[in-house]
Short mmCIF file of C-alpha atoms in Angstrom, two decimals:
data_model
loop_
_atom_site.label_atom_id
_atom_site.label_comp_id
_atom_site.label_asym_id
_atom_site.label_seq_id
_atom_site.Cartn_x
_atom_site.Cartn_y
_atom_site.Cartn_z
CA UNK M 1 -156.86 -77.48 -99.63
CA UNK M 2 -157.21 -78.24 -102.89
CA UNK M 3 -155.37 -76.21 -105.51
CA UNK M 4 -156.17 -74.79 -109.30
CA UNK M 5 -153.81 -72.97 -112.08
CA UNK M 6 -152.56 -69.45 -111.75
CA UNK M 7 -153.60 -67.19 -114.15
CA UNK M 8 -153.82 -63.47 -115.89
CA UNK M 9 -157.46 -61.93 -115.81
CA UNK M 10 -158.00 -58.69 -117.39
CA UNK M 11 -160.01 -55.40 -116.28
CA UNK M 12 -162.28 -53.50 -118.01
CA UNK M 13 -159.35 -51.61 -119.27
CA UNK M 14 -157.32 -54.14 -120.15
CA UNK M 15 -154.68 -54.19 -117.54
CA UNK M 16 -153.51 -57.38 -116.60
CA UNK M 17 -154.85 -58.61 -112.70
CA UNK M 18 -152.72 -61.11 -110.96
CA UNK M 19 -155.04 -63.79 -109.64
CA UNK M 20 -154.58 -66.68 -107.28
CA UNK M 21 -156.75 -69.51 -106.77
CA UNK M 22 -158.14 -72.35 -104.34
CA UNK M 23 -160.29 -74.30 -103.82
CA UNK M 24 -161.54 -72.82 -100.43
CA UNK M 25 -160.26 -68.94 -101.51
CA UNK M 26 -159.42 -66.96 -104.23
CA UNK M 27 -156.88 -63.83 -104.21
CA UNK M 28 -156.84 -61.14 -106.91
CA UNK M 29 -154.72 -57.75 -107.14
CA UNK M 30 -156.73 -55.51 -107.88
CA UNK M 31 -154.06 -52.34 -107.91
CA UNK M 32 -150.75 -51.30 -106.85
CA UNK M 33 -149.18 -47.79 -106.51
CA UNK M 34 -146.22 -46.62 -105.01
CA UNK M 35 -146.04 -49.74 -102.77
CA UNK M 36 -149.55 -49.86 -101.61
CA UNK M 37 -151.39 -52.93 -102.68
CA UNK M 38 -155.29 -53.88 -102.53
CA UNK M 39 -156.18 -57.50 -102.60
CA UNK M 40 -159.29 -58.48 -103.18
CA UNK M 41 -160.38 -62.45 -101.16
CA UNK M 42 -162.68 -65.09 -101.83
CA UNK M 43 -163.57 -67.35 -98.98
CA UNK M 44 -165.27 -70.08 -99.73
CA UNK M 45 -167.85 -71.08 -96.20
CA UNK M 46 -164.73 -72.08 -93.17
CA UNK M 47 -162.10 -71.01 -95.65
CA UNK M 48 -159.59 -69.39 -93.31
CA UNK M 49 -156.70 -66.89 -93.28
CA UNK M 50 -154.59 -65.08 -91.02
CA UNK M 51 -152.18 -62.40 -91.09
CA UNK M 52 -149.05 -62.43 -88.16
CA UNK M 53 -146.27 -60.16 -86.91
CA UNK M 54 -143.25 -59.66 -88.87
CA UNK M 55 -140.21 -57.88 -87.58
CA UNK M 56 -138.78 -55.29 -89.34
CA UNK M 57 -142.70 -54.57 -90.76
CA UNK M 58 -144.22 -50.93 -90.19
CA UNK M 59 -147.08 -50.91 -92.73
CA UNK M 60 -150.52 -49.89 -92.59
CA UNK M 61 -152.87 -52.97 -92.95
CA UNK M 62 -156.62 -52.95 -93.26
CA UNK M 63 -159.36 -55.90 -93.89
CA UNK M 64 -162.98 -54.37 -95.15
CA UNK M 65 -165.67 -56.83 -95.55
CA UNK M 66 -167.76 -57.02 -98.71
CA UNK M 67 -170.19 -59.80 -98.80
CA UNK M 68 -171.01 -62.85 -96.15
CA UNK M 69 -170.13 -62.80 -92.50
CA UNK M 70 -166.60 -63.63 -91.15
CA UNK M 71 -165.39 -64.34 -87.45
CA UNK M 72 -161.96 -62.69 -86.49
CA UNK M 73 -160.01 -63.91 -83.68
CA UNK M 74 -157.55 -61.40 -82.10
CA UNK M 75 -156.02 -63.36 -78.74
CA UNK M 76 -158.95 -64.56 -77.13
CA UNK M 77 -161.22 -63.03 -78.26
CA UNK M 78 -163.88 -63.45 -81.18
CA UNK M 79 -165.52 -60.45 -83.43
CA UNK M 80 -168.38 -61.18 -86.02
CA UNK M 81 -167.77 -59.02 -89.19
CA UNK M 82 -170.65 -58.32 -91.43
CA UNK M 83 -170.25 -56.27 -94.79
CA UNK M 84 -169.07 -52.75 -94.16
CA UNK M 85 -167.26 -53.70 -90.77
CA UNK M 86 -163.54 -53.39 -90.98
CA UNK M 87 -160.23 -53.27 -88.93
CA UNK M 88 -156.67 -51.74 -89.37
CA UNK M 89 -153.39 -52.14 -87.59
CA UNK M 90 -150.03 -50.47 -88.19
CA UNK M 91 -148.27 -52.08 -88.10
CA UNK M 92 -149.81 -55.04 -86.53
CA UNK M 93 -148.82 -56.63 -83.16
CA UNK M 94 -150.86 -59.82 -82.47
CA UNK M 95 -151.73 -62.77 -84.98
CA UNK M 96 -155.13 -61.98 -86.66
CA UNK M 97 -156.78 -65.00 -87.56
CA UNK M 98 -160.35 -65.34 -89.60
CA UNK M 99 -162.88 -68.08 -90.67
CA UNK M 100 -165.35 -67.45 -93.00
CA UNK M 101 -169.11 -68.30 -91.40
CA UNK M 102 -170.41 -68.85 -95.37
CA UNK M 103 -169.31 -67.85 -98.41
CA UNK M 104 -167.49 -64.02 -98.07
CA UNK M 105 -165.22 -61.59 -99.84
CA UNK M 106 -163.42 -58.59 -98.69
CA UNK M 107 -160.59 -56.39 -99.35
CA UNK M 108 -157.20 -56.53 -97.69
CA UNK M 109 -155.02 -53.31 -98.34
CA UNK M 110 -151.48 -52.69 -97.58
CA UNK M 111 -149.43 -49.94 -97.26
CA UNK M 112 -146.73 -52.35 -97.88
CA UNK M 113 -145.99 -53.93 -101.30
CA UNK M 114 -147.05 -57.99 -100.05
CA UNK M 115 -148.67 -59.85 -103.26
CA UNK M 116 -145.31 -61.45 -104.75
CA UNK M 117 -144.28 -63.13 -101.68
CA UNK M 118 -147.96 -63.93 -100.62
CA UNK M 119 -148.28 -65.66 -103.88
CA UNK M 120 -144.99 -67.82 -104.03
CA UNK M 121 -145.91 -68.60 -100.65
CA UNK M 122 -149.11 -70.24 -102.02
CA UNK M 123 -147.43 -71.36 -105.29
CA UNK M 124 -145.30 -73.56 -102.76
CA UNK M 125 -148.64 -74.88 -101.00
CA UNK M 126 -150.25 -75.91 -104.32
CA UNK M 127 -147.36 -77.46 -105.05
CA UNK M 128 -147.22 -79.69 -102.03
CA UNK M 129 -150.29 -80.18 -102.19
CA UNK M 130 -150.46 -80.99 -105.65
CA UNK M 131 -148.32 -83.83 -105.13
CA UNK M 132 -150.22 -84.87 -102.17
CA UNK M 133 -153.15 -85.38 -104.46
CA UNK M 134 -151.98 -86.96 -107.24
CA UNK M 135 -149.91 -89.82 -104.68
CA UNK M 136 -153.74 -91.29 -104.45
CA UNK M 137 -156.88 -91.07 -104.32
CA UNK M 138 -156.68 -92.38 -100.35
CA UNK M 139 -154.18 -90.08 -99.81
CA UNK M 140 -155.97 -87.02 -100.71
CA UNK M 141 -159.03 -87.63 -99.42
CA UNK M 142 -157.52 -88.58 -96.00
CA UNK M 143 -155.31 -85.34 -95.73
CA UNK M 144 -158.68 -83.42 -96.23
CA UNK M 145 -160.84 -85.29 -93.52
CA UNK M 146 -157.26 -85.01 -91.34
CA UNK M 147 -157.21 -81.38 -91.85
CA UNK M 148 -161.02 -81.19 -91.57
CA UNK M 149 -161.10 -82.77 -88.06
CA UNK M 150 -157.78 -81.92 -86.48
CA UNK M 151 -158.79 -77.91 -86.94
CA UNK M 152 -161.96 -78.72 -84.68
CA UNK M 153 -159.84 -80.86 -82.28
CA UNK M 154 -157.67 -77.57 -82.12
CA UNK M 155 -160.19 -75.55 -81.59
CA UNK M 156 -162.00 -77.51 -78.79
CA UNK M 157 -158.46 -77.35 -77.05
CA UNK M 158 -158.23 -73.59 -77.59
CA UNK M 159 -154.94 -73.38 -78.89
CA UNK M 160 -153.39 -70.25 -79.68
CA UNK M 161 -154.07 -69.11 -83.11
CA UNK M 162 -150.97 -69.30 -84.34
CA UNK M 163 -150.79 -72.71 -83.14
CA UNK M 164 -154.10 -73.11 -85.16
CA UNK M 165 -152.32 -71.61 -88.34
CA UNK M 166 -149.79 -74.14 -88.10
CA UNK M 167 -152.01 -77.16 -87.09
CA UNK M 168 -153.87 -76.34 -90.46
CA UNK M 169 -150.63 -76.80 -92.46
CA UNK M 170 -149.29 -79.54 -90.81
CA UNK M 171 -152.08 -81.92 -90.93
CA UNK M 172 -153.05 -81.44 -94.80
CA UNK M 173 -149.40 -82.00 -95.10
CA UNK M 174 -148.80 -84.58 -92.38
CA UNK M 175 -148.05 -87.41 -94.94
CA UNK M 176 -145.53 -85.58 -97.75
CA UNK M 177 -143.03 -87.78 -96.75
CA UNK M 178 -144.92 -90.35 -98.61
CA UNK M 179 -143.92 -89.00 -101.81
CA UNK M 180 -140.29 -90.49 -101.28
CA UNK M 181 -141.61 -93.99 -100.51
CA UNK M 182 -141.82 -96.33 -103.45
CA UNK M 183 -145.40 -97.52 -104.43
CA UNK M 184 -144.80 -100.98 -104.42
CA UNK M 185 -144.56 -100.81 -101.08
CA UNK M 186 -147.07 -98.36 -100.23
CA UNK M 187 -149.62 -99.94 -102.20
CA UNK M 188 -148.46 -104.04 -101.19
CA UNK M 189 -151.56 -105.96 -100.61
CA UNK M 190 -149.74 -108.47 -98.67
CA UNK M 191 -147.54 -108.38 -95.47
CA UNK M 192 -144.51 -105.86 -95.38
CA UNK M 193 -141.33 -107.18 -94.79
CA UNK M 194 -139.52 -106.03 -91.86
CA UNK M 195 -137.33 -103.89 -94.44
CA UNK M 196 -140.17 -102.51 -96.11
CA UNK M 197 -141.85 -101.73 -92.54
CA UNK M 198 -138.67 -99.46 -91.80
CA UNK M 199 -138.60 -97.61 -95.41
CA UNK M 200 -142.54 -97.16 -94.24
CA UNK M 201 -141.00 -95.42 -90.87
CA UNK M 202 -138.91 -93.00 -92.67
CA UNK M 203 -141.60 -90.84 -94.16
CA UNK M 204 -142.20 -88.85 -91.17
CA UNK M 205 -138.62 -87.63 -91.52
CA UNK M 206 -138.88 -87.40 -95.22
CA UNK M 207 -141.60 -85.30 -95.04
CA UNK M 208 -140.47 -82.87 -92.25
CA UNK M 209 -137.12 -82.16 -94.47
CA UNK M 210 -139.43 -81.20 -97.50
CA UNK M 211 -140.96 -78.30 -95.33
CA UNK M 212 -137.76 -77.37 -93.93
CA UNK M 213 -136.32 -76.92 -97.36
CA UNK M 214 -139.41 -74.94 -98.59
CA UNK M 215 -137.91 -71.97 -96.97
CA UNK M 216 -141.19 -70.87 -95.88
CA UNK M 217 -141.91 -70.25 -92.39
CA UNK M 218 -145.38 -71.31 -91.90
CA UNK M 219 -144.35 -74.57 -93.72
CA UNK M 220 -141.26 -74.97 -91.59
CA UNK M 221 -143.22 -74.38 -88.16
CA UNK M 222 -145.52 -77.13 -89.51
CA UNK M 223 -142.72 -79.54 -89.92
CA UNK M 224 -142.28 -80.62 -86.32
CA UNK M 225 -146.46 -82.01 -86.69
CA UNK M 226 -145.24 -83.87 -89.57
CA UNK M 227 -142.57 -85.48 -88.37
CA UNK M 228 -144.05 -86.37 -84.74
CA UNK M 229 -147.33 -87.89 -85.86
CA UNK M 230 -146.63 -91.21 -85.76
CA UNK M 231 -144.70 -90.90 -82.20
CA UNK M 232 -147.48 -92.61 -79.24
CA UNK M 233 -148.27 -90.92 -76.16
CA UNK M 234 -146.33 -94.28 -74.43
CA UNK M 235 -143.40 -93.77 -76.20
CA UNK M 236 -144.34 -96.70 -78.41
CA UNK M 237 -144.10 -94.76 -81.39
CA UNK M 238 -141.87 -93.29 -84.19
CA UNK M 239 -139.51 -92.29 -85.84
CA UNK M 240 -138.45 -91.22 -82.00
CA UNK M 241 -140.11 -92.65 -79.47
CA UNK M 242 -140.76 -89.69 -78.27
CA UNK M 243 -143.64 -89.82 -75.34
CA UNK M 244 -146.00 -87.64 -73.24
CA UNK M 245 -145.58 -83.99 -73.73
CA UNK M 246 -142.37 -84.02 -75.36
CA UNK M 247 -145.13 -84.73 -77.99
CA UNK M 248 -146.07 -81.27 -79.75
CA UNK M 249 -149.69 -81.14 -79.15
CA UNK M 250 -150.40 -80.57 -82.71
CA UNK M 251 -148.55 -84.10 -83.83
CA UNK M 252 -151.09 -85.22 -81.09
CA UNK M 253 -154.08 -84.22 -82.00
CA UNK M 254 -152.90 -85.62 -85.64
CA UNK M 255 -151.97 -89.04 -84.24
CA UNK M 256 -155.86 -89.59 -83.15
CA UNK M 257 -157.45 -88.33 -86.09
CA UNK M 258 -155.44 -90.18 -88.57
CA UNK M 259 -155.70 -93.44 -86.98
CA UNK M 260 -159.22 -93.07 -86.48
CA UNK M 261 -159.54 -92.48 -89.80
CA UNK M 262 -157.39 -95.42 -90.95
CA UNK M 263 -159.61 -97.64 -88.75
CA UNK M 264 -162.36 -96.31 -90.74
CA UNK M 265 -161.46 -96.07 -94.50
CA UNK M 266 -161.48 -99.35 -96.59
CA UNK M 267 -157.68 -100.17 -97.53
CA UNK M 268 -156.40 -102.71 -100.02
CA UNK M 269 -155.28 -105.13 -97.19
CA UNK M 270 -158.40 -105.20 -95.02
CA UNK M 271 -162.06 -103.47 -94.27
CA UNK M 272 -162.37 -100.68 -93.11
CA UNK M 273 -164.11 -100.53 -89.07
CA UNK M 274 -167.57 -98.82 -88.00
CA UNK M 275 -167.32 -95.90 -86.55
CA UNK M 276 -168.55 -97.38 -82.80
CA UNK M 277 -165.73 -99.65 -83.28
CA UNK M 278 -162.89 -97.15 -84.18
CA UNK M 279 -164.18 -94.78 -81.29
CA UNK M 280 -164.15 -97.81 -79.13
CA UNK M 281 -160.31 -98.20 -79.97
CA UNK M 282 -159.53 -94.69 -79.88
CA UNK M 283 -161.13 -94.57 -76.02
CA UNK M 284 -159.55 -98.50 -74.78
CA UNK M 285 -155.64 -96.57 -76.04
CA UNK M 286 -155.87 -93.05 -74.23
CA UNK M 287 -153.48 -92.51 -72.46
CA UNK M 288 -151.16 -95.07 -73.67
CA UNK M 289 -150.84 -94.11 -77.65
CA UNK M 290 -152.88 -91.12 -77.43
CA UNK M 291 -152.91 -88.04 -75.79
CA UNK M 292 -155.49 -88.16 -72.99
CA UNK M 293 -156.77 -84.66 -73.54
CA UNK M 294 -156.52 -84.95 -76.96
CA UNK M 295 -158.73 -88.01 -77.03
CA UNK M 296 -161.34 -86.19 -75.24
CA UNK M 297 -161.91 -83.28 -77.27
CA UNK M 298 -161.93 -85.86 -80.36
CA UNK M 299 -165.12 -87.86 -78.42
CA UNK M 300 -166.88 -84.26 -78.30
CA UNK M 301 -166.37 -83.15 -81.59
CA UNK M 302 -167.11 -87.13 -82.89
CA UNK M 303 -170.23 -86.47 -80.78
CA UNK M 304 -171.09 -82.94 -82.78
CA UNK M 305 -170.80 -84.50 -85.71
CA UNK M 306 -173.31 -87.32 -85.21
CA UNK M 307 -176.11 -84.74 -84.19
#
């Protein structure tokens, strides 16, 4: 979730088109009238988005596919889309939720004026996650892989889509709170000091504040990942020591895939593990720092990935 500057494209008739971009999709207004908007996506191959209930909402909404193939999730159940397929709701009921199978584009229109706050919504992601990557260069990397991994771990668990929305917020996101920790002792080579340990131990809280004070909800749902992914499935963990289920399974499924890839990532007071060995240490603590459950959707999708 990597982000790139806003700016002003023209048409062929030199009106001004309001264009938003990512790394993994792009978002263009392509006209407005009387309240009705169309907005044209680019998703870039499992580029996602999702669209959710709102109370008080009564528009008409409709997605038509242009190009590529896309997989919608409505509940349970899973619909392949294929250029010229299409769905409406108005106004819509149940959290629609899609993932791009390569490379696709299609065409969202509202009956409801939506662009400004779908685009200060994103202006408030890029600019988290701005400052995610420019902490460094471990950082940003590692939210990506966290992210990355954490969606599949979802998905192996089925969670609820919504869940899934949030999941992929809050574990890009999962270390923001690192931002208000100062780099000499993020970046100390040699042992922390027991003070330094507990200004270390604060970021989970740090971070969860920053989304609360975003003001946006996705962001704010996300919050409780960020601050529980350090808590251990023992109660061993913090800032907490919260244990078992009081655990919110997304902070769970976080907790495994960021220390596996700790173990695994060289870091500028020790090497980095093998894989065998991090999987190895991952399998000898479930049930006592990690979710058991958890842990064994994270062997299966480890497993996928080595095929």
């Amino acid at each position: 979730m990597h982000f790139k500057d806003f700016g002003v494209i023209f048409n062929r008739n030199g009106e001004s088109i309001e264009r938003v971009e990512t790394r993994s999709m792009t978002i263009e207004l392509l006209a407005s009238y009387d309240g009705t908007e169309v907005i044209k996506h680019t998703l870039s191959k499992n580029g996602r988005w999702g669209i959710d209930p709102d109370e008080g909402w009564s528009g008409l909404e409709l997605v038509f596919i242009l190009e590529g193939e896309l997989t919608l999730f409505i509940d349970n159940q899973k619909y392949l889309l294929k250029p010229g397929d299409y769905f409406q709701t108005a106004p819509i009921k149940k959290f629609c939720y899609i993932q791009a199978n390569v490379r696709s584009q299609f065409l969202y229109v509202s009956s409801q004026p939506v662009f400004h706050h779908y685009s200060n919504v994103v202006k408030e992601i890029k600019h988290l996650s701005i400052i995610v990557d420019e902490k460094d260069g471990y950082t940003k990397d590692h939210c990506s892989r966290i992210m990355r991994y954490s969606m599949m771990i979802g998905e192996k668990l089925q969670l609820k889509l919504k869940d899934l929305h949030i999941l992929n917020m809050g574990s890009y996101l999962h270390d923001i709170g690192k931002i208000r920790i100062p780099d000499q002792i993020l970046q100390k080579t040699g042992k922390l000091t027991e003070e330094e340990w507990e200004i270390i131990k604060k970021h989970p809280i740090y971070g969860k504040d920053i989304l609360l004070d975003s003001g946006i909800p996705i962001l704010k749902d996300a919050a409780v990942i960020v601050e529980q992914h350090h808590e251990r499935y023992d109660g061993s963990g913090y800032p907490f020591g919260l244990k078992g289920d009081e655990i919110h399974i997304g902070a769970a499924i976080v907790a495994v895939v960021d220390s596996f890839d700790a173990m695994t990532t060289d870091r500028i007071y020790r090497k980095a593990l093998s894989k065998e060995e991090a999987i190895e240490e991952i399998v000898r603590n479930s049930g006592t720092l990690y979710h058991p459950k958890v842990v064994q959707a994270f062997l299966s999708v480890i497993d996928g990935e080595s095929r």
